[in-house]
CSV table of C-alpha atoms in Angstrom, one decimal:
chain,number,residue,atom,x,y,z
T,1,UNK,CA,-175.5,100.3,-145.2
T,2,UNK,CA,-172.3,101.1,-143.8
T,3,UNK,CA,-170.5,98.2,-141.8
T,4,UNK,CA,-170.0,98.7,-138.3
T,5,UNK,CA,-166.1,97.9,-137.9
T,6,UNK,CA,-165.0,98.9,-134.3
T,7,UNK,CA,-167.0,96.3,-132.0
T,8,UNK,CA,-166.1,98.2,-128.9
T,9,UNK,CA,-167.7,101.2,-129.5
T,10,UNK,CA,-171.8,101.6,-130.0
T,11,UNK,CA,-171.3,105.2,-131.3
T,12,UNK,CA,-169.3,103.7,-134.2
T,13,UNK,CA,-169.6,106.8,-136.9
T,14,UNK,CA,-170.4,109.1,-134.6
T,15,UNK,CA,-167.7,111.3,-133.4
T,16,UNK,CA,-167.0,112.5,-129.5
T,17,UNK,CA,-169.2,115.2,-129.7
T,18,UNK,CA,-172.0,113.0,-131.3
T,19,UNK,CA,-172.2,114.2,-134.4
T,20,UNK,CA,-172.4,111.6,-137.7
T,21,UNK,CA,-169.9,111.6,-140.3
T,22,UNK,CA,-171.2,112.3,-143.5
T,23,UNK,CA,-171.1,110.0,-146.3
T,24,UNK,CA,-169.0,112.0,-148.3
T,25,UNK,CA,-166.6,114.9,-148.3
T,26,UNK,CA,-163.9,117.1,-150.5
T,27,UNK,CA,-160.4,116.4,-151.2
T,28,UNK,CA,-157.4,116.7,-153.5
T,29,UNK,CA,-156.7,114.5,-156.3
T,30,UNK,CA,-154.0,114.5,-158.7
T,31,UNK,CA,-155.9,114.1,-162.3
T,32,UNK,CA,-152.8,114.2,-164.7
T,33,UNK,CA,-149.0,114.6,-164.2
T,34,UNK,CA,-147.8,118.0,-164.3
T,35,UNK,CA,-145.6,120.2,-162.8
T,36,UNK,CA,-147.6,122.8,-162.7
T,37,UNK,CA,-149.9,122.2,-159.4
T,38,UNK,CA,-152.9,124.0,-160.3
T,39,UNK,CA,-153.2,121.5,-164.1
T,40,UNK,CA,-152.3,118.5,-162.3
T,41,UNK,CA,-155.1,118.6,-158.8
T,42,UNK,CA,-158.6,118.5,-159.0
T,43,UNK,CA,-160.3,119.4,-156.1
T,44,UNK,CA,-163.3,116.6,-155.9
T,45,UNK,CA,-166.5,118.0,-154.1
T,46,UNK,CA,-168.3,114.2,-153.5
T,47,UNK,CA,-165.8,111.5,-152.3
T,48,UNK,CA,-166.8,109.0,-150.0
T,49,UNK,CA,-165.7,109.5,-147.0
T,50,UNK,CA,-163.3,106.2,-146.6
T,51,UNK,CA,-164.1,103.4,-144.2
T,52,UNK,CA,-161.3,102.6,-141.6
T,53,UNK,CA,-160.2,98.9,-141.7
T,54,UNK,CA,-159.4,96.4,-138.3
T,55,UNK,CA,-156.3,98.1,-137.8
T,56,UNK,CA,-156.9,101.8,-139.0
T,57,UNK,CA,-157.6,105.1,-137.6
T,58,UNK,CA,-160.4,107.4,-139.7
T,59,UNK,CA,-158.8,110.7,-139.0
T,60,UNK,CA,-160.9,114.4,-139.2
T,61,UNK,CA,-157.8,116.7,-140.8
T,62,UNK,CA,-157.2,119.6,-139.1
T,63,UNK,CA,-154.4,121.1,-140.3
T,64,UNK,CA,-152.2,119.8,-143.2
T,65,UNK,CA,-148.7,121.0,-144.3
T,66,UNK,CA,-147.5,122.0,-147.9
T,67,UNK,CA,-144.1,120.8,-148.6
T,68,UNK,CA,-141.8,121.4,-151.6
T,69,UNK,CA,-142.1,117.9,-152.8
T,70,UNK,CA,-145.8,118.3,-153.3
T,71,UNK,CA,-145.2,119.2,-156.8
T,72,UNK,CA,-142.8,116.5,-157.1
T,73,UNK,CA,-145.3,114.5,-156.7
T,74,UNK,CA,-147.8,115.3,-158.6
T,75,UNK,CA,-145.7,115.6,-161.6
T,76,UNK,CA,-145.1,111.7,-160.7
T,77,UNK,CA,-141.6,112.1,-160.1
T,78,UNK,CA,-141.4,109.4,-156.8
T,79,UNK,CA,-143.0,106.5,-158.7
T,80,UNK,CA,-143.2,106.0,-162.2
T,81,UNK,CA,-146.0,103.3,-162.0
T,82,UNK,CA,-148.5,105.1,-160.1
T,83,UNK,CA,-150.6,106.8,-162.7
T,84,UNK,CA,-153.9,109.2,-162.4
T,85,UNK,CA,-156.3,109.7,-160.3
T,86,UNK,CA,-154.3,109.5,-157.0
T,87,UNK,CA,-154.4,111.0,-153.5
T,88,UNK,CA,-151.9,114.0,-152.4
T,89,UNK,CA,-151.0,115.4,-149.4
T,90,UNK,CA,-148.1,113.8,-147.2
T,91,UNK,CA,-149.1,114.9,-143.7
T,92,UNK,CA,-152.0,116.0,-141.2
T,93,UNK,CA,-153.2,116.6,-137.3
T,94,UNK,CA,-156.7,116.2,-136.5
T,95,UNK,CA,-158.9,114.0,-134.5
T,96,UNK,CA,-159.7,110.1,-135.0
T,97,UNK,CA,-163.0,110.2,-135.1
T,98,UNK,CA,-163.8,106.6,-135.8
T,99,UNK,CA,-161.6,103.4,-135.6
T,100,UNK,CA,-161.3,99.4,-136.1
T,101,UNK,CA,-161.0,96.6,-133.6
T,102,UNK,CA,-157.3,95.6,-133.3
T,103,UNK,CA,-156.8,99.8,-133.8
T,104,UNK,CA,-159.2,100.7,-130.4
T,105,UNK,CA,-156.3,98.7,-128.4
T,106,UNK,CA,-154.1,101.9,-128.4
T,107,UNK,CA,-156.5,104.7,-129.9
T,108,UNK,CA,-160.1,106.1,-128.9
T,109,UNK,CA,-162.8,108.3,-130.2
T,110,UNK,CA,-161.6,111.7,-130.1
T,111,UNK,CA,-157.5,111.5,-129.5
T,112,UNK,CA,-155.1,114.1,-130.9
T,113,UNK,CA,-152.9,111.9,-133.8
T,114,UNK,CA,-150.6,113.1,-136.4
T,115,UNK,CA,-149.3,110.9,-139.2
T,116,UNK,CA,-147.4,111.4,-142.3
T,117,UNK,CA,-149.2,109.5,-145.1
T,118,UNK,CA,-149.9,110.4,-148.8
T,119,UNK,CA,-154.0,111.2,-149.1
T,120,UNK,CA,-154.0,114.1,-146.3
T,121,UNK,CA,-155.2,117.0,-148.6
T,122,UNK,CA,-158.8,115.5,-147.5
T,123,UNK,CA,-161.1,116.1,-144.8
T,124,UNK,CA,-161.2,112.7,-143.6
T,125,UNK,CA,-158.0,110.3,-144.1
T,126,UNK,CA,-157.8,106.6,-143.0
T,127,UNK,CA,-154.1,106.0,-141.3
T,128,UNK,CA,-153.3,102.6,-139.8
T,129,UNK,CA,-153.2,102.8,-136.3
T,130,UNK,CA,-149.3,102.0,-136.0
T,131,UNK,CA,-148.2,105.0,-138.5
T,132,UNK,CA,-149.8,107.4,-136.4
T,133,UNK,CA,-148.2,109.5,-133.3
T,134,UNK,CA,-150.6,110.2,-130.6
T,135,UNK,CA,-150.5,113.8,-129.8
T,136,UNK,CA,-151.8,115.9,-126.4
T,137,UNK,CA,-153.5,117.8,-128.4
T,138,UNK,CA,-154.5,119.2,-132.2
T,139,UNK,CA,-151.9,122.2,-132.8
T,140,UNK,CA,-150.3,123.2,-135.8
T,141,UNK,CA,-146.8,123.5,-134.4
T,142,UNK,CA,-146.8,119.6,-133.9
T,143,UNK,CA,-147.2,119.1,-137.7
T,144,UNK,CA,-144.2,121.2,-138.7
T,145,UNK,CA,-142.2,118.4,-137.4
T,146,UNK,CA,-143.5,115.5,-139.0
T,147,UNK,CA,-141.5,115.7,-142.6
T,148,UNK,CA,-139.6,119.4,-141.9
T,149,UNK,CA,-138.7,118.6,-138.3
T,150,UNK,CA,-137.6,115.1,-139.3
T,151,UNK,CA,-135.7,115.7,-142.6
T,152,UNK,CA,-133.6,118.3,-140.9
T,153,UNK,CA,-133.0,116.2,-137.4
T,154,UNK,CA,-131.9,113.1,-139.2
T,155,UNK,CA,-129.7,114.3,-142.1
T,156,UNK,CA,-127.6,116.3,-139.5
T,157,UNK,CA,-127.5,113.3,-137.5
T,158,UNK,CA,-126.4,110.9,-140.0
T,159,UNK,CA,-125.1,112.9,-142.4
T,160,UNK,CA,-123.7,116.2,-140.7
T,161,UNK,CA,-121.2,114.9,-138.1
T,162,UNK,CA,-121.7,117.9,-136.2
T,163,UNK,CA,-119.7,119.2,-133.6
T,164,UNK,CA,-118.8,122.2,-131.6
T,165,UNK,CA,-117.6,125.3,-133.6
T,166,UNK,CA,-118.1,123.3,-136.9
T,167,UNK,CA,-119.4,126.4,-139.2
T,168,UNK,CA,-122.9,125.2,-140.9
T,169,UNK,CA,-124.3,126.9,-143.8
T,170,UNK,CA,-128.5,126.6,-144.3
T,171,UNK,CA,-129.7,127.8,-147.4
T,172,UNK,CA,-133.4,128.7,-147.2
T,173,UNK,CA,-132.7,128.9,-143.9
T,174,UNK,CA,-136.1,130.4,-142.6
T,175,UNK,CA,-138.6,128.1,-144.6
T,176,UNK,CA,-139.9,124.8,-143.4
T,177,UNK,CA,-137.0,122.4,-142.7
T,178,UNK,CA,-134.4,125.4,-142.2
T,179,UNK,CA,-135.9,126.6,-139.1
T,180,UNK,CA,-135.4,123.4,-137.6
T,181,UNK,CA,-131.6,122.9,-139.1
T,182,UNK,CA,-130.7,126.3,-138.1
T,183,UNK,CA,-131.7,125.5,-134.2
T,184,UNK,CA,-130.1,122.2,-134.1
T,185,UNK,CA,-127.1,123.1,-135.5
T,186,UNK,CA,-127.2,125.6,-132.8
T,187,UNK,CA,-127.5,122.9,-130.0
T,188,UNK,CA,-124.8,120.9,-131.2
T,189,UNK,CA,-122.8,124.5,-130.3
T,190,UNK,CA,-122.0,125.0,-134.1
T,191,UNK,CA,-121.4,128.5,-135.8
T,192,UNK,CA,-124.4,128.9,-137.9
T,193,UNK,CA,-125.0,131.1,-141.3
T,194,UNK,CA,-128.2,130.9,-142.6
T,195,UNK,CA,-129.1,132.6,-146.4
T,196,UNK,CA,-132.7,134.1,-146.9
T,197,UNK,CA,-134.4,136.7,-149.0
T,198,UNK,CA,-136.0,139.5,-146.8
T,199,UNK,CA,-134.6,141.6,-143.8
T,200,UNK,CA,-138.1,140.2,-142.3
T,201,UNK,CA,-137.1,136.7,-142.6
T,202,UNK,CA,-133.5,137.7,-141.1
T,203,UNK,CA,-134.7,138.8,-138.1
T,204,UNK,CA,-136.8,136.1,-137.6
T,205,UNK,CA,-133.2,133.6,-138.5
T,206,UNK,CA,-131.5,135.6,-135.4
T,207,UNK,CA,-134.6,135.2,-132.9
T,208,UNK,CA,-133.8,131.4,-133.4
T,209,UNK,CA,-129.9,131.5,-132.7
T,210,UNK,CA,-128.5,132.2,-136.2
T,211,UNK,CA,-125.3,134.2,-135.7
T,212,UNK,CA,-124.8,135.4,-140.1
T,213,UNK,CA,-127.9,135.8,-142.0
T,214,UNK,CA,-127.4,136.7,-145.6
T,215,UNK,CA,-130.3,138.4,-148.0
T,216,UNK,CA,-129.3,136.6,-151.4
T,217,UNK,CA,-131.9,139.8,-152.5
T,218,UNK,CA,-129.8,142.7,-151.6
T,219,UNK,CA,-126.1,140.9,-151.2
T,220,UNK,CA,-123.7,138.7,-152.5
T,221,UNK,CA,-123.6,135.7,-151.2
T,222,UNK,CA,-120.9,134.1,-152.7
T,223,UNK,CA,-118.8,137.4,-152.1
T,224,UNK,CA,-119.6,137.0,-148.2
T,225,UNK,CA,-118.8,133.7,-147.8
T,226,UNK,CA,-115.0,134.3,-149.1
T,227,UNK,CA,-114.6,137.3,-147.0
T,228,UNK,CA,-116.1,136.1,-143.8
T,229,UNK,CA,-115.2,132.4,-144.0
T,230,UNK,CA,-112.2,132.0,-146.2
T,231,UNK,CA,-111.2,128.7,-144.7
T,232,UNK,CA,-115.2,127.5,-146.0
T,233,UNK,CA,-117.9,126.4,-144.2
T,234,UNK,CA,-117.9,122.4,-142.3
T,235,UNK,CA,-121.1,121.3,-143.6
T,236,UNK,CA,-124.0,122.7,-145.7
T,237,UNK,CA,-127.6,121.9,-145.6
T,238,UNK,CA,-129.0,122.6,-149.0
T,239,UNK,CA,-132.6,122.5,-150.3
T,240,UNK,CA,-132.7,125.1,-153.1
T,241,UNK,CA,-130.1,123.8,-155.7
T,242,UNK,CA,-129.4,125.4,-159.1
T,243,UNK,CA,-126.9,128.5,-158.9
T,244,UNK,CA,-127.5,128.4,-154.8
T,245,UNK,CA,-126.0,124.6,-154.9
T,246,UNK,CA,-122.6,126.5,-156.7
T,247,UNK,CA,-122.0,128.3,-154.4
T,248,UNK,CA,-122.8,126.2,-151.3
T,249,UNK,CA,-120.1,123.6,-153.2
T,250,UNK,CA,-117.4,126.1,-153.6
T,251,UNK,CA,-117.7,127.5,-150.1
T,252,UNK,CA,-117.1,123.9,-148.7
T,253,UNK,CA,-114.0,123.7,-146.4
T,254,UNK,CA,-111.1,120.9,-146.4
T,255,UNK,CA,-113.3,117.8,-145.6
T,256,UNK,CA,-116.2,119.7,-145.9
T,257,UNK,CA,-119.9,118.2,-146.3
T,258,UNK,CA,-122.7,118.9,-148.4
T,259,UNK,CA,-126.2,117.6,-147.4
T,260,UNK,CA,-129.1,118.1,-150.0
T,261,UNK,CA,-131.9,117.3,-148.9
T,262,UNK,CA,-134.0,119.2,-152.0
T,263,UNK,CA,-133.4,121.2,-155.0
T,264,UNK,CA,-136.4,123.7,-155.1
T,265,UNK,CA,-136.0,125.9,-157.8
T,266,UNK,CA,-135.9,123.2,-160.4
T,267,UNK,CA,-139.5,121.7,-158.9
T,268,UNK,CA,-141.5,123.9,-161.5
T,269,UNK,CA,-139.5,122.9,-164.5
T,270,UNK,CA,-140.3,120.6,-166.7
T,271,UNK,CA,-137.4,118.2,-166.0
T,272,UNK,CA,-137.3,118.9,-162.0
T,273,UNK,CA,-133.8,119.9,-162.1
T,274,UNK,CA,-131.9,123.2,-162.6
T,275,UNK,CA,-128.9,123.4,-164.6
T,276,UNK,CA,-125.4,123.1,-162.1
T,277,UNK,CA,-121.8,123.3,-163.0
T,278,UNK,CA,-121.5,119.6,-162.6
T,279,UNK,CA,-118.9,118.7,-164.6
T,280,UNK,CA,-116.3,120.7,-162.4
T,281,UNK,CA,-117.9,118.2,-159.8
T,282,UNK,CA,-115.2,115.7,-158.9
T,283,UNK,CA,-112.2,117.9,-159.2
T,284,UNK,CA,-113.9,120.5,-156.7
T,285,UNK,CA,-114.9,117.4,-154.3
T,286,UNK,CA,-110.7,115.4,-154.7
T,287,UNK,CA,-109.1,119.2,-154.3
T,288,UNK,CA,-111.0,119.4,-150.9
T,289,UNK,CA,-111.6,115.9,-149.8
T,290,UNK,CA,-115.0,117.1,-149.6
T,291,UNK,CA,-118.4,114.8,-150.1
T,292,UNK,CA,-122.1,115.6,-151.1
T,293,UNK,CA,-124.5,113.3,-149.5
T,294,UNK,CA,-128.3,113.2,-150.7
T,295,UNK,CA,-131.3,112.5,-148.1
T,296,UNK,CA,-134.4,111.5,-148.4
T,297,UNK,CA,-137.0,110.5,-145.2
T,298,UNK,CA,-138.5,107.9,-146.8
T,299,UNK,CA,-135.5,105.8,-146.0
T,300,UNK,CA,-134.6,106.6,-142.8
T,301,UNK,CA,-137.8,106.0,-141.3
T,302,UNK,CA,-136.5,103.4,-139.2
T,303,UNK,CA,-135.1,106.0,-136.9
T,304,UNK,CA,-138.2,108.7,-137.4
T,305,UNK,CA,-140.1,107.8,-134.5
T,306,UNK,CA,-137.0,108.2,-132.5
T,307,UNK,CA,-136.4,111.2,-133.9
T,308,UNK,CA,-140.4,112.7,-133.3
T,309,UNK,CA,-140.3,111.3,-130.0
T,310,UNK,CA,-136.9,113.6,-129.4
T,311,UNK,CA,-138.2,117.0,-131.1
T,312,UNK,CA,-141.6,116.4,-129.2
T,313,UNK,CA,-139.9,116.6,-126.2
T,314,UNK,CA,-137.8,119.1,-126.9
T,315,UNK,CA,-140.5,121.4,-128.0
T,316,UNK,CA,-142.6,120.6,-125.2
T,317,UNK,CA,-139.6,121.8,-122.9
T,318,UNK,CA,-139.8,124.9,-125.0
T,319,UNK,CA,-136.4,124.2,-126.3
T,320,UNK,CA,-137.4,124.2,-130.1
T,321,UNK,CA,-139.4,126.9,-131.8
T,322,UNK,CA,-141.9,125.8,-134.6
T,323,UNK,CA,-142.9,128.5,-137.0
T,324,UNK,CA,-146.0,128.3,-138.5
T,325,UNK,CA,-147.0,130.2,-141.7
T,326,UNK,CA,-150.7,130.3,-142.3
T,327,UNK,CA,-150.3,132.6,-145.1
T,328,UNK,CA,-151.9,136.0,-143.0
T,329,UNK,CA,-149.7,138.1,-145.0
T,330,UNK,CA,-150.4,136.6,-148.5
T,331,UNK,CA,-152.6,138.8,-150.7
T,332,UNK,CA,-156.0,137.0,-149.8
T,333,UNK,CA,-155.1,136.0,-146.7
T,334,UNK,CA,-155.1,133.0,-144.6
T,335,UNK,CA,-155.2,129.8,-145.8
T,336,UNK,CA,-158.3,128.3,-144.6
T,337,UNK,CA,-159.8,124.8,-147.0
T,338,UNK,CA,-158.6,122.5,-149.2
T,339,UNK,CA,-159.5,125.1,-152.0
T,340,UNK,CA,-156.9,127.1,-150.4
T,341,UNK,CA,-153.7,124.9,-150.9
T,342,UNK,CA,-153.3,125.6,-154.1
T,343,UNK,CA,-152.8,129.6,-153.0
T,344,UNK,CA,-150.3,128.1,-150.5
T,345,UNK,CA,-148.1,125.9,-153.0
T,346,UNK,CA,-148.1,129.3,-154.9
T,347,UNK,CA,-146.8,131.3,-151.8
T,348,UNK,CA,-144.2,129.0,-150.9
T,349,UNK,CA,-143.2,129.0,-154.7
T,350,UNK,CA,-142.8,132.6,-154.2
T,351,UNK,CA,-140.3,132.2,-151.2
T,352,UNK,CA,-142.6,134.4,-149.2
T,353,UNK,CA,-143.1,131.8,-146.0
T,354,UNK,CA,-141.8,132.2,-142.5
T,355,UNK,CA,-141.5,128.6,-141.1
T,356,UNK,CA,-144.0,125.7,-142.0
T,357,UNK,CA,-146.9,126.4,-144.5
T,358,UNK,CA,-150.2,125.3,-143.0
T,359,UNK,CA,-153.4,125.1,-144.1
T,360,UNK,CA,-156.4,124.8,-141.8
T,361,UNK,CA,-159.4,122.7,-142.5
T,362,UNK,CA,-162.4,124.1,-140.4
T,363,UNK,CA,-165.0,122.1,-138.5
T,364,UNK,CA,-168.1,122.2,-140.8
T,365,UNK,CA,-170.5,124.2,-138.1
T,366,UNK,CA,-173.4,122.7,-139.0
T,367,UNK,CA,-172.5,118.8,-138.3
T,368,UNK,CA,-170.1,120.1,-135.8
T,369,UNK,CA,-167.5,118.1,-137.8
């Protein structure tokens, strides 16, 4: 028999609209260390559905985001001593549908929440109560700015020293976390150049204030950064590494910065990493009085619910647009079920997104979970 943890509510384990939770449910677990998504996660059909503890939220997944790092972290690249079977997934939006004592102070049955937590490639998640964000409601658009919203807002703000007519570079600029770099660069009045790889995704870069989009596809990009910025670029904000991290380096300015804040194309490889011309490194930095500056959310998250609270508002004021990609255009089509984020770790793979990868997890119809 299953304990009945939240005192204040008789319903306990059932949701708002009075329907039980079932005793078990499907999720994601990574089953051996690879790099290679699809070896290393096992989708489980019969987990228990986990209980939520005094302080804790049981969370109904609604939608969950793919980020880069996902394979990062399955190939147990964040923590050497955490070995198989483990949880994946860093984010999710759905409804708490169940909840513990001390939790029911600030939380009820049926609130919007978002949290970033590994474990959210699940139908149910447990989050304690103080990592989670209420929401006014479950959209998609709120998730993209959990990790990609975040990671771009505080790097610039820490690392990017922007200012007014300070030219910013954003590689990858229409994916996940570019989107977002891209539009706040543009409110801090900066000149912004944004690289992608489809006339598609281009358009979509000048809908959100980019003023240069370059198709690394059908031009050079090195070539156009000397002729149309021969002085360099003020700061870059770099995710894709390898041959792209070259050329972001060389086209830094006198006291120019570089900001990575990922290395993509070296995820799938063995060793994580793509080769760079590193050795020419501190020459090219003491010629320019330039820096390179890594950053990772995990340790800045003393400032992230500042941050949230900020992009919340500002997208609420429909200052910030959030691209979601549910995969529509992908060959078979949207990505709908945990069995479906292994097609959208593929597709982002691929540099085929627009925006924030997404997958939806629908309510079962017949438990009207």
């Amino acid at each position: 028999s299953r304990p009945i943890l939240d005192m204040s509510y008789s319903r306990h384990f059932l949701d708002f609209q009075g329907s039980s939770i079932p005793s078990s449910m499907k999720k994601l677990v990574v089953t051996k260390l690879s790099q290679n998504f699809r070896e290393a996660v096992t989708l489980q059909q019969d987990s228990p559905v986990p209980l939520p503890g005094d302080g804790d939220l049981l969370v109904r997944n609604r939608f969950v985001g793919i980020n880069a790092s996902d394979i990062n972290y399955s190939a147990g690249r964040y923590d050497a001593s955490v070995k198989p079977p483990f949880d994946i997934g860093f984010e999710g939006v759905g409804d708490v549908v169940a909840l513990g004592l001390s939790a029911s102070a600030d939380y009820t049955v049926g609130q919007a929440v978002a949290y970033v937590k590994a474990g959210s490639f699940a139908e149910y998640t447990v989050v304690p109560a103080r990592q989670a964000v209420p929401l006014p409601s479950v959209k998609p658009e709120f998730l993209t700015l959990m990790v990609s919203g975040a990671t771009a807002y505080l790097s610039l703000k820490e690392l990017g020293d922007l200012s007014e007519r300070k030219k910013v570079l954003v590689t990858a600029a229409a994916g996940g976390t570019g989107q977002f770099a891209v539009q706040l660069a543009k409110k801090a009045k900066c000149h912004v150049i944004g690289t992608c790889s489809s006339d598609e995704k281009g358009g979509f870069l000048k809908s959100i204030g980019c003023d240069h989009t370059i198709n690394y596809k059908t031009e050079n990009v090195e070539s156009v950064l000397r002729k149309d910025y021969p002085e360099g670029v003020d700061v870059v904000y770099e995710s894709v590494g390898g041959k792209m991290f070259d050329l972001a380096l060389n086209a830094l300015a006198i006291k120019g910065r570089l900001i990575v804040i990922g290395f993509i194309t070296g995820y799938q490889n063995p060793t994580g990493l793509q080769p760079i011309k590193a050795e020419l490194l501190p020459a090219k930095l003491l010629k320019k009085s330039a820096s390179i500056r890594g950053f990772f959310l995990n340790h800045y998250l003393s400032d992230y619910k500042m941050a949230l609270q900020d992009l919340l508002k500002m997208y609420e004021r429909g200052d910030l647009v959030c691209e979601v990609d549910f995969g529509d255009m992908s060959p078979e089509g949207k990505f709908t079920g945990l069995e479906s984020v292994f097609r959208a770790v593929d597709y982002m793979y691929m540099g085929k997104n627009i925006g924030k990868i997404v997958v939806e997890l629908p309510h079962s119809v017949n438990s009207k979970l």
